[in-house]
Amino acid sequence: GNGVVFSGDTLFMGSIGRTDFPGGSYSDIIASIKNKILPCGDDYVVYPGHGPATTVKDERLNNPFLK
């Protein structure tokens, strides 16, 4: 069956979390997504902290920040 990922403010449909706050790091957030979320598998449903749900596959294929 499909697994789920609760991504909080890390990954959103078509976007990523903000990194312009103190302690934020663009390279760290991209590494977290690529090393922890994407390996879960294409069929996993991603539930962000807010906004619509998506899938790992849709984000891998369509999210401009992950290109």
JSON list of N, CA and C in Angstrom, two decimals:
[
{"chain": "A", "resi": 1, "resn": "GLY", "atom": "N", "xyz": [0.81, -1.19, 0.00]},
{"chain": "A", "resi": 1, "resn": "GLY", "atom": "CA", "xyz": [0.00, 0.00, 0.00]},
{"chain": "A", "resi": 1, "resn": "GLY", "atom": "C", "xyz": [0.85, 1.25, 0.00]},
{"chain": "A", "resi": 2, "resn": "ASN", "atom": "N", "xyz": [0.20, 2.35, -0.08]},
{"chain": "A", "resi": 2, "resn": "ASN", "atom": "CA", "xyz": [0.90, 3.63, -0.08]},
{"chain": "A", "resi": 2, "resn": "ASN", "atom": "C", "xyz": [1.37, 3.99, 1.32]},
{"chain": "A", "resi": 3, "resn": "GLY", "atom": "N", "xyz": [2.59, 4.45, 1.41]},
{"chain": "A", "resi": 3, "resn": "GLY", "atom": "CA", "xyz": [3.09, 4.99, 2.65]},
{"chain": "A", "resi": 3, "resn": "GLY", "atom": "C", "xyz": [2.79, 6.48, 2.68]},
{"chain": "A", "resi": 4, "resn": "VAL", "atom": "N", "xyz": [3.05, 7.08, 3.81]},
{"chain": "A", "resi": 4, "resn": "VAL", "atom": "CA", "xyz": [2.84, 8.51, 3.94]},
{"chain": "A", "resi": 4, "resn": "VAL", "atom": "C", "xyz": [4.08, 9.17, 4.53]},
{"chain": "A", "resi": 5, "resn": "VAL", "atom": "N", "xyz": [4.27, 10.43, 4.16]},
{"chain": "A", "resi": 5, "resn": "VAL", "atom": "CA", "xyz": [5.34, 11.26, 4.69]},
{"chain": "A", "resi": 5, "resn": "VAL", "atom": "C", "xyz": [4.69, 12.55, 5.17]},
{"chain": "A", "resi": 6, "resn": "PHE", "atom": "N", "xyz": [4.95, 12.93, 6.40]},
{"chain": "A", "resi": 6, "resn": "PHE", "atom": "CA", "xyz": [4.51, 14.22, 6.91]},
{"chain": "A", "resi": 6, "resn": "PHE", "atom": "C", "xyz": [5.71, 15.16, 6.81]},
{"chain": "A", "resi": 7, "resn": "SER", "atom": "N", "xyz": [5.68, 16.06, 5.83]},
{"chain": "A", "resi": 7, "resn": "SER", "atom": "CA", "xyz": [6.87, 16.85, 5.52]},
{"chain": "A", "resi": 7, "resn": "SER", "atom": "C", "xyz": [6.94, 18.18, 6.26]},
{"chain": "A", "resi": 8, "resn": "GLY", "atom": "N", "xyz": [5.92, 18.50, 7.02]},
{"chain": "A", "resi": 8, "resn": "GLY", "atom": "CA", "xyz": [5.96, 19.77, 7.75]},
{"chain": "A", "resi": 8, "resn": "GLY", "atom": "C", "xyz": [6.16, 20.94, 6.81]},
{"chain": "A", "resi": 9, "resn": "ASP", "atom": "N", "xyz": [7.12, 21.79, 7.12]},
{"chain": "A", "resi": 9, "resn": "ASP", "atom": "CA", "xyz": [7.41, 22.95, 6.27]},
{"chain": "A", "resi": 9, "resn": "ASP", "atom": "C", "xyz": [8.65, 22.72, 5.41]},
{"chain": "A", "resi": 10, "resn": "THR", "atom": "N", "xyz": [8.95, 21.45, 5.11]},
{"chain": "A", "resi": 10, "resn": "THR", "atom": "CA", "xyz": [10.11, 21.12, 4.28]},
{"chain": "A", "resi": 10, "resn": "THR", "atom": "C", "xyz": [9.76, 21.05, 2.81]},
{"chain": "A", "resi": 11, "resn": "LEU", "atom": "N", "xyz": [8.71, 20.31, 2.49]},
{"chain": "A", "resi": 11, "resn": "LEU", "atom": "CA", "xyz": [8.32, 20.09, 1.09]},
{"chain": "A", "resi": 11, "resn": "LEU", "atom": "C", "xyz": [6.83, 20.36, 0.93]},
{"chain": "A", "resi": 12, "resn": "PHE", "atom": "N", "xyz": [6.51, 21.14, -0.09]},
{"chain": "A", "resi": 12, "resn": "PHE", "atom": "CA", "xyz": [5.13, 21.46, -0.44]},
{"chain": "A", "resi": 12, "resn": "PHE", "atom": "C", "xyz": [4.89, 21.08, -1.89]},
{"chain": "A", "resi": 13, "resn": "MET", "atom": "N", "xyz": [3.63, 21.02, -2.30]},
{"chain": "A", "resi": 13, "resn": "MET", "atom": "CA", "xyz": [3.32, 20.76, -3.69]},
{"chain": "A", "resi": 13, "resn": "MET", "atom": "C", "xyz": [3.95, 21.86, -4.55]},
{"chain": "A", "resi": 14, "resn": "GLY", "atom": "N", "xyz": [4.93, 21.48, -5.35]},
{"chain": "A", "resi": 14, "resn": "GLY", "atom": "CA", "xyz": [5.56, 22.43, -6.27]},
{"chain": "A", "resi": 14, "resn": "GLY", "atom": "C", "xyz": [6.52, 23.42, -5.64]},
{"chain": "A", "resi": 15, "resn": "SER", "atom": "N", "xyz": [6.85, 23.24, -4.38]},
{"chain": "A", "resi": 15, "resn": "SER", "atom": "CA", "xyz": [7.70, 24.20, -3.71]},
{"chain": "A", "resi": 15, "resn": "SER", "atom": "C", "xyz": [8.44, 23.54, -2.55]},
{"chain": "A", "resi": 16, "resn": "ILE", "atom": "N", "xyz": [9.24, 24.34, -1.86]},
{"chain": "A", "resi": 16, "resn": "ILE", "atom": "CA", "xyz": [9.94, 23.89, -0.66]},
{"chain": "A", "resi": 16, "resn": "ILE", "atom": "C", "xyz": [9.74, 24.94, 0.42]},
{"chain": "A", "resi": 17, "resn": "GLY", "atom": "N", "xyz": [10.16, 24.60, 1.62]},
{"chain": "A", "resi": 17, "resn": "GLY", "atom": "CA", "xyz": [10.04, 25.53, 2.73]},
{"chain": "A", "resi": 17, "resn": "GLY", "atom": "C", "xyz": [10.97, 26.71, 2.59]},
{"chain": "A", "resi": 18, "resn": "ARG", "atom": "N", "xyz": [10.66, 27.75, 3.32]},
{"chain": "A", "resi": 18, "resn": "ARG", "atom": "CA", "xyz": [11.49, 28.96, 3.30]},
{"chain": "A", "resi": 18, "resn": "ARG", "atom": "C", "xyz": [12.82, 28.70, 4.00]},
{"chain": "A", "resi": 19, "resn": "THR", "atom": "N", "xyz": [13.86, 29.31, 3.47]},
{"chain": "A", "resi": 19, "resn": "THR", "atom": "CA", "xyz": [15.19, 29.16, 4.06]},
{"chain": "A", "resi": 19, "resn": "THR", "atom": "C", "xyz": [15.80, 30.52, 4.40]},
{"chain": "A", "resi": 20, "resn": "ASP", "atom": "N", "xyz": [14.98, 31.57, 4.36]},
{"chain": "A", "resi": 20, "resn": "ASP", "atom": "CA", "xyz": [15.50, 32.91, 4.60]},
{"chain": "A", "resi": 20, "resn": "ASP", "atom": "C", "xyz": [15.40, 33.34, 6.06]},
{"chain": "A", "resi": 21, "resn": "PHE", "atom": "N", "xyz": [14.98, 32.44, 6.92]},
{"chain": "A", "resi": 21, "resn": "PHE", "atom": "CA", "xyz": [14.94, 32.74, 8.35]},
{"chain": "A", "resi": 21, "resn": "PHE", "atom": "C", "xyz": [16.30, 32.45, 8.97]},
{"chain": "A", "resi": 22, "resn": "PRO", "atom": "N", "xyz": [16.60, 33.03, 10.14]},
{"chain": "A", "resi": 22, "resn": "PRO", "atom": "CA", "xyz": [17.86, 32.72, 10.81]},
{"chain": "A", "resi": 22, "resn": "PRO", "atom": "C", "xyz": [18.02, 31.21, 11.01]},
{"chain": "A", "resi": 23, "resn": "GLY", "atom": "N", "xyz": [19.16, 30.69, 10.64]},
{"chain": "A", "resi": 23, "resn": "GLY", "atom": "CA", "xyz": [19.43, 29.26, 10.75]},
{"chain": "A", "resi": 23, "resn": "GLY", "atom": "C", "xyz": [18.97, 28.47, 9.54]},
{"chain": "A", "resi": 24, "resn": "GLY", "atom": "N", "xyz": [18.27, 29.12, 8.61]},
{"chain": "A", "resi": 24, "resn": "GLY", "atom": "CA", "xyz": [17.80, 28.43, 7.41]},
{"chain": "A", "resi": 24, "resn": "GLY", "atom": "C", "xyz": [18.94, 28.17, 6.44]},
{"chain": "A", "resi": 25, "resn": "SER", "atom": "N", "xyz": [18.82, 27.09, 5.69]},
{"chain": "A", "resi": 25, "resn": "SER", "atom": "CA", "xyz": [19.85, 26.73, 4.73]},
{"chain": "A", "resi": 25, "resn": "SER", "atom": "C", "xyz": [19.22, 26.07, 3.52]},
{"chain": "A", "resi": 26, "resn": "TYR", "atom": "N", "xyz": [19.37, 26.70, 2.36]},
{"chain": "A", "resi": 26, "resn": "TYR", "atom": "CA", "xyz": [18.84, 26.12, 1.12]},
{"chain": "A", "resi": 26, "resn": "TYR", "atom": "C", "xyz": [19.46, 24.75, 0.86]},
{"chain": "A", "resi": 27, "resn": "SER", "atom": "N", "xyz": [20.78, 24.66, 1.00]},
{"chain": "A", "resi": 27, "resn": "SER", "atom": "CA", "xyz": [21.44, 23.37, 0.72]},
{"chain": "A", "resi": 27, "resn": "SER", "atom": "C", "xyz": [21.00, 22.29, 1.69]},
{"chain": "A", "resi": 28, "resn": "ASP", "atom": "N", "xyz": [20.76, 22.64, 2.95]},
{"chain": "A", "resi": 28, "resn": "ASP", "atom": "CA", "xyz": [20.30, 21.65, 3.93]},
{"chain": "A", "resi": 28, "resn": "ASP", "atom": "C", "xyz": [18.89, 21.16, 3.62]},
{"chain": "A", "resi": 29, "resn": "ILE", "atom": "N", "xyz": [17.99, 22.06, 3.23]},
{"chain": "A", "resi": 29, "resn": "ILE", "atom": "CA", "xyz": [16.61, 21.63, 2.97]},
{"chain": "A", "resi": 29, "resn": "ILE", "atom": "C", "xyz": [16.56, 20.75, 1.72]},
{"chain": "A", "resi": 30, "resn": "ILE", "atom": "N", "xyz": [17.33, 21.10, 0.69]},
{"chain": "A", "resi": 30, "resn": "ILE", "atom": "CA", "xyz": [17.37, 20.27, -0.51]},
{"chain": "A", "resi": 30, "resn": "ILE", "atom": "C", "xyz": [17.96, 18.90, -0.18]},
{"chain": "A", "resi": 31, "resn": "ALA", "atom": "N", "xyz": [19.02, 18.87, 0.61]},
{"chain": "A", "resi": 31, "resn": "ALA", "atom": "CA", "xyz": [19.63, 17.59, 1.00]},
{"chain": "A", "resi": 31, "resn": "ALA", "atom": "C", "xyz": [18.64, 16.75, 1.80]},
{"chain": "A", "resi": 32, "resn": "SER", "atom": "N", "xyz": [17.89, 17.36, 2.70]},
{"chain": "A", "resi": 32, "resn": "SER", "atom": "CA", "xyz": [16.90, 16.61, 3.48]},
{"chain": "A", "resi": 32, "resn": "SER", "atom": "C", "xyz": [15.84, 15.99, 2.58]},
{"chain": "A", "resi": 33, "resn": "ILE", "atom": "N", "xyz": [15.36, 16.76, 1.61]},
{"chain": "A", "resi": 33, "resn": "ILE", "atom": "CA", "xyz": [14.34, 16.25, 0.70]},
{"chain": "A", "resi": 33, "resn": "ILE", "atom": "C", "xyz": [14.90, 15.10, -0.13]},
{"chain": "A", "resi": 34, "resn": "LYS", "atom": "N", "xyz": [16.09, 15.31, -0.70]},
{"chain": "A", "resi": 34, "resn": "LYS", "atom": "CA", "xyz": [16.67, 14.29, -1.59]},
{"chain": "A", "resi": 34, "resn": "LYS", "atom": "C", "xyz": [17.12, 13.05, -0.84]},
{"chain": "A", "resi": 35, "resn": "ASN", "atom": "N", "xyz": [17.56, 13.21, 0.41]},
{"chain": "A", "resi": 35, "resn": "ASN", "atom": "CA", "xyz": [18.10, 12.07, 1.17]},
{"chain": "A", "resi": 35, "resn": "ASN", "atom": "C", "xyz": [17.10, 11.38, 2.07]},
{"chain": "A", "resi": 36, "resn": "LYS", "atom": "N", "xyz": [16.01, 12.06, 2.42]},
{"chain": "A", "resi": 36, "resn": "LYS", "atom": "CA", "xyz": [15.06, 11.49, 3.38]},
{"chain": "A", "resi": 36, "resn": "LYS", "atom": "C", "xyz": [13.65, 11.29, 2.82]},
{"chain": "A", "resi": 37, "resn": "ILE", "atom": "N", "xyz": [13.20, 12.19, 1.96]},
{"chain": "A", "resi": 37, "resn": "ILE", "atom": "CA", "xyz": [11.82, 12.09, 1.46]},
{"chain": "A", "resi": 37, "resn": "ILE", "atom": "C", "xyz": [11.76, 11.34, 0.13]},
{"chain": "A", "resi": 38, "resn": "LEU", "atom": "N", "xyz": [12.56, 11.75, -0.85]},
{"chain": "A", "resi": 38, "resn": "LEU", "atom": "CA", "xyz": [12.50, 11.11, -2.16]},
{"chain": "A", "resi": 38, "resn": "LEU", "atom": "C", "xyz": [12.79, 9.60, -2.12]},
{"chain": "A", "resi": 39, "resn": "PRO", "atom": "N", "xyz": [13.70, 9.12, -1.27]},
{"chain": "A", "resi": 39, "resn": "PRO", "atom": "CA", "xyz": [13.95, 7.67, -1.24]},
{"chain": "A", "resi": 39, "resn": "PRO", "atom": "C", "xyz": [12.77, 6.85, -0.71]},
{"chain": "A", "resi": 40, "resn": "CYS", "atom": "N", "xyz": [11.77, 7.48, -0.13]},
{"chain": "A", "resi": 40, "resn": "CYS", "atom": "CA", "xyz": [10.62, 6.73, 0.38]},
{"chain": "A", "resi": 40, "resn": "CYS", "atom": "C", "xyz": [9.91, 5.96, -0.72]},
{"chain": "A", "resi": 41, "resn": "GLY", "atom": "N", "xyz": [9.92, 6.48, -1.93]},
{"chain": "A", "resi": 41, "resn": "GLY", "atom": "CA", "xyz": [9.28, 5.80, -3.04]},
{"chain": "A", "resi": 41, "resn": "GLY", "atom": "C", "xyz": [8.19, 6.65, -3.67]},
{"chain": "A", "resi": 42, "resn": "ASP", "atom": "N", "xyz": [8.02, 6.46, -4.97]},
{"chain": "A", "resi": 42, "resn": "ASP", "atom": "CA", "xyz": [7.11, 7.30, -5.75]},
{"chain": "A", "resi": 42, "resn": "ASP", "atom": "C", "xyz": [5.67, 7.26, -5.27]},
{"chain": "A", "resi": 43, "resn": "ASP", "atom": "N", "xyz": [5.24, 6.13, -4.72]},
{"chain": "A", "resi": 43, "resn": "ASP", "atom": "CA", "xyz": [3.82, 6.00, -4.35]},
{"chain": "A", "resi": 43, "resn": "ASP", "atom": "C", "xyz": [3.50, 6.61, -2.99]},
{"chain": "A", "resi": 44, "resn": "TYR", "atom": "N", "xyz": [4.49, 7.11, -2.28]},
{"chain": "A", "resi": 44, "resn": "TYR", "atom": "CA", "xyz": [4.23, 7.72, -0.98]},
{"chain": "A", "resi": 44, "resn": "TYR", "atom": "C", "xyz": [3.47, 9.03, -1.14]},
{"chain": "A", "resi": 45, "resn": "VAL", "atom": "N", "xyz": [2.48, 9.23, -0.28]},
{"chain": "A", "resi": 45, "resn": "VAL", "atom": "CA", "xyz": [1.73, 10.48, -0.25]},
{"chain": "A", "resi": 45, "resn": "VAL", "atom": "C", "xyz": [2.43, 11.42, 0.72]},
{"chain": "A", "resi": 46, "resn": "VAL", "atom": "N", "xyz": [2.65, 12.65, 0.28]},
{"chain": "A", "resi": 46, "resn": "VAL", "atom": "CA", "xyz": [3.31, 13.67, 1.10]},
{"chain": "A", "resi": 46, "resn": "VAL", "atom": "C", "xyz": [2.25, 14.61, 1.64]},
{"chain": "A", "resi": 47, "resn": "TYR", "atom": "N", "xyz": [2.19, 14.73, 2.96]},
{"chain": "A", "resi": 47, "resn": "TYR", "atom": "CA", "xyz": [1.29, 15.65, 3.63]},
{"chain": "A", "resi": 47, "resn": "TYR", "atom": "C", "xyz": [2.12, 16.80, 4.21]},
{"chain": "A", "resi": 48, "resn": "PRO", "atom": "N", "xyz": [2.10, 17.96, 3.55]},
{"chain": "A", "resi": 48, "resn": "PRO", "atom": "CA", "xyz": [2.84, 19.11, 4.08]},
{"chain": "A", "resi": 48, "resn": "PRO", "atom": "C", "xyz": [2.16, 19.69, 5.31]},
{"chain": "A", "resi": 49, "resn": "GLY", "atom": "N", "xyz": [2.85, 20.59, 5.98]},
{"chain": "A", "resi": 49, "resn": "GLY", "atom": "CA", "xyz": [2.28, 21.26, 7.15]},
{"chain": "A", "resi": 49, "resn": "GLY", "atom": "C", "xyz": [1.05, 22.07, 6.81]},
{"chain": "A", "resi": 50, "resn": "HIS", "atom": "N", "xyz": [0.94, 22.54, 5.58]},
{"chain": "A", "resi": 50, "resn": "HIS", "atom": "CA", "xyz": [-0.25, 23.22, 5.08]},
{"chain": "A", "resi": 50, "resn": "HIS", "atom": "C", "xyz": [-0.24, 23.13, 3.57]},
{"chain": "A", "resi": 51, "resn": "GLY", "atom": "N", "xyz": [-1.40, 23.32, 2.97]},
{"chain": "A", "resi": 51, "resn": "GLY", "atom": "CA", "xyz": [-1.52, 23.18, 1.53]},
{"chain": "A", "resi": 51, "resn": "GLY", "atom": "C", "xyz": [-1.91, 21.76, 1.15]},
{"chain": "A", "resi": 52, "resn": "PRO", "atom": "N", "xyz": [-2.10, 21.53, -0.15]},
{"chain": "A", "resi": 52, "resn": "PRO", "atom": "CA", "xyz": [-2.59, 20.22, -0.61]},
{"chain": "A", "resi": 52, "resn": "PRO", "atom": "C", "xyz": [-1.56, 19.11, -0.50]},
{"chain": "A", "resi": 53, "resn": "ALA", "atom": "N", "xyz": [-2.05, 17.90, -0.37]},
{"chain": "A", "resi": 53, "resn": "ALA", "atom": "CA", "xyz": [-1.18, 16.72, -0.39]},
{"chain": "A", "resi": 53, "resn": "ALA", "atom": "C", "xyz": [-0.66, 16.51, -1.80]},
{"chain": "A", "resi": 54, "resn": "THR", "atom": "N", "xyz": [0.43, 15.77, -1.90]},
{"chain": "A", "resi": 54, "resn": "THR", "atom": "CA", "xyz": [1.04, 15.46, -3.19]},
{"chain": "A", "resi": 54, "resn": "THR", "atom": "C", "xyz": [1.65, 14.07, -3.07]},
{"chain": "A", "resi": 55, "resn": "THR", "atom": "N", "xyz": [2.41, 13.67, -4.05]},
{"chain": "A", "resi": 55, "resn": "THR", "atom": "CA", "xyz": [3.11, 12.39, -3.96]},
{"chain": "A", "resi": 55, "resn": "THR", "atom": "C", "xyz": [4.60, 12.62, -4.19]},
{"chain": "A", "resi": 56, "resn": "VAL", "atom": "N", "xyz": [5.39, 11.68, -3.73]},
{"chain": "A", "resi": 56, "resn": "VAL", "atom": "CA", "xyz": [6.83, 11.75, -3.97]},
{"chain": "A", "resi": 56, "resn": "VAL", "atom": "C", "xyz": [7.08, 11.81, -5.47]},
{"chain": "A", "resi": 57, "resn": "LYS", "atom": "N", "xyz": [6.37, 10.99, -6.23]},
{"chain": "A", "resi": 57, "resn": "LYS", "atom": "CA", "xyz": [6.58, 10.97, -7.69]},
{"chain": "A", "resi": 57, "resn": "LYS", "atom": "C", "xyz": [6.28, 12.33, -8.31]},
{"chain": "A", "resi": 58, "resn": "ASP", "atom": "N", "xyz": [5.15, 12.92, -7.96]},
{"chain": "A", "resi": 58, "resn": "ASP", "atom": "CA", "xyz": [4.80, 14.22, -8.54]},
{"chain": "A", "resi": 58, "resn": "ASP", "atom": "C", "xyz": [5.85, 15.28, -8.22]},
{"chain": "A", "resi": 59, "resn": "GLU", "atom": "N", "xyz": [6.37, 15.27, -7.02]},
{"chain": "A", "resi": 59, "resn": "GLU", "atom": "CA", "xyz": [7.38, 16.26, -6.65]},
{"chain": "A", "resi": 59, "resn": "GLU", "atom": "C", "xyz": [8.71, 15.97, -7.34]},
{"chain": "A", "resi": 60, "resn": "ARG", "atom": "N", "xyz": [9.08, 14.72, -7.42]},
{"chain": "A", "resi": 60, "resn": "ARG", "atom": "CA", "xyz": [10.33, 14.36, -8.10]},
{"chain": "A", "resi": 60, "resn": "ARG", "atom": "C", "xyz": [10.28, 14.80, -9.56]},
{"chain": "A", "resi": 61, "resn": "LEU", "atom": "N", "xyz": [9.13, 14.63, -10.20]},
{"chain": "A", "resi": 61, "resn": "LEU", "atom": "CA", "xyz": [9.00, 14.95, -11.62]},
{"chain": "A", "resi": 61, "resn": "LEU", "atom": "C", "xyz": [8.72, 16.43, -11.90]},
{"chain": "A", "resi": 62, "resn": "ASN", "atom": "N", "xyz": [8.02, 17.11, -11.00]},
{"chain": "A", "resi": 62, "resn": "ASN", "atom": "CA", "xyz": [7.49, 18.44, -11.33]},
{"chain": "A", "resi": 62, "resn": "ASN", "atom": "C", "xyz": [7.98, 19.59, -10.46]},
{"chain": "A", "resi": 63, "resn": "ASN", "atom": "N", "xyz": [8.56, 19.31, -9.30]},
{"chain": "A", "resi": 63, "resn": "ASN", "atom": "CA", "xyz": [8.94, 20.39, -8.40]},
{"chain": "A", "resi": 63, "resn": "ASN", "atom": "C", "xyz": [10.20, 21.07, -8.95]},
{"chain": "A", "resi": 64, "resn": "PRO", "atom": "N", "xyz": [10.12, 22.35, -9.31]},
{"chain": "A", "resi": 64, "resn": "PRO", "atom": "CA", "xyz": [11.28, 23.01, -9.93]},
{"chain": "A", "resi": 64, "resn": "PRO", "atom": "C", "xyz": [12.49, 23.11, -9.00]},
{"chain": "A", "resi": 65, "resn": "PHE", "atom": "N", "xyz": [12.28, 23.03, -7.70]},
{"chain": "A", "resi": 65, "resn": "PHE", "atom": "CA", "xyz": [13.39, 23.10, -6.75]},
{"chain": "A", "resi": 65, "resn": "PHE", "atom": "C", "xyz": [14.18, 21.80, -6.69]},
{"chain": "A", "resi": 66, "resn": "LEU", "atom": "N", "xyz": [13.63, 20.73, -7.23]},
{"chain": "A", "resi": 66, "resn": "LEU", "atom": "CA", "xyz": [14.29, 19.43, -7.15]},
{"chain": "A", "resi": 66, "resn": "LEU", "atom": "C", "xyz": [14.91, 19.01, -8.48]},
{"chain": "A", "resi": 67, "resn": "LYS", "atom": "N", "xyz": [15.01, 19.93, -9.40]},
{"chain": "A", "resi": 67, "resn": "LYS", "atom": "CA", "xyz": [15.59, 19.63, -10.72]},
{"chain": "A", "resi": 67, "resn": "LYS", "atom": "C", "xyz": [17.10, 19.66, -10.66]}
]
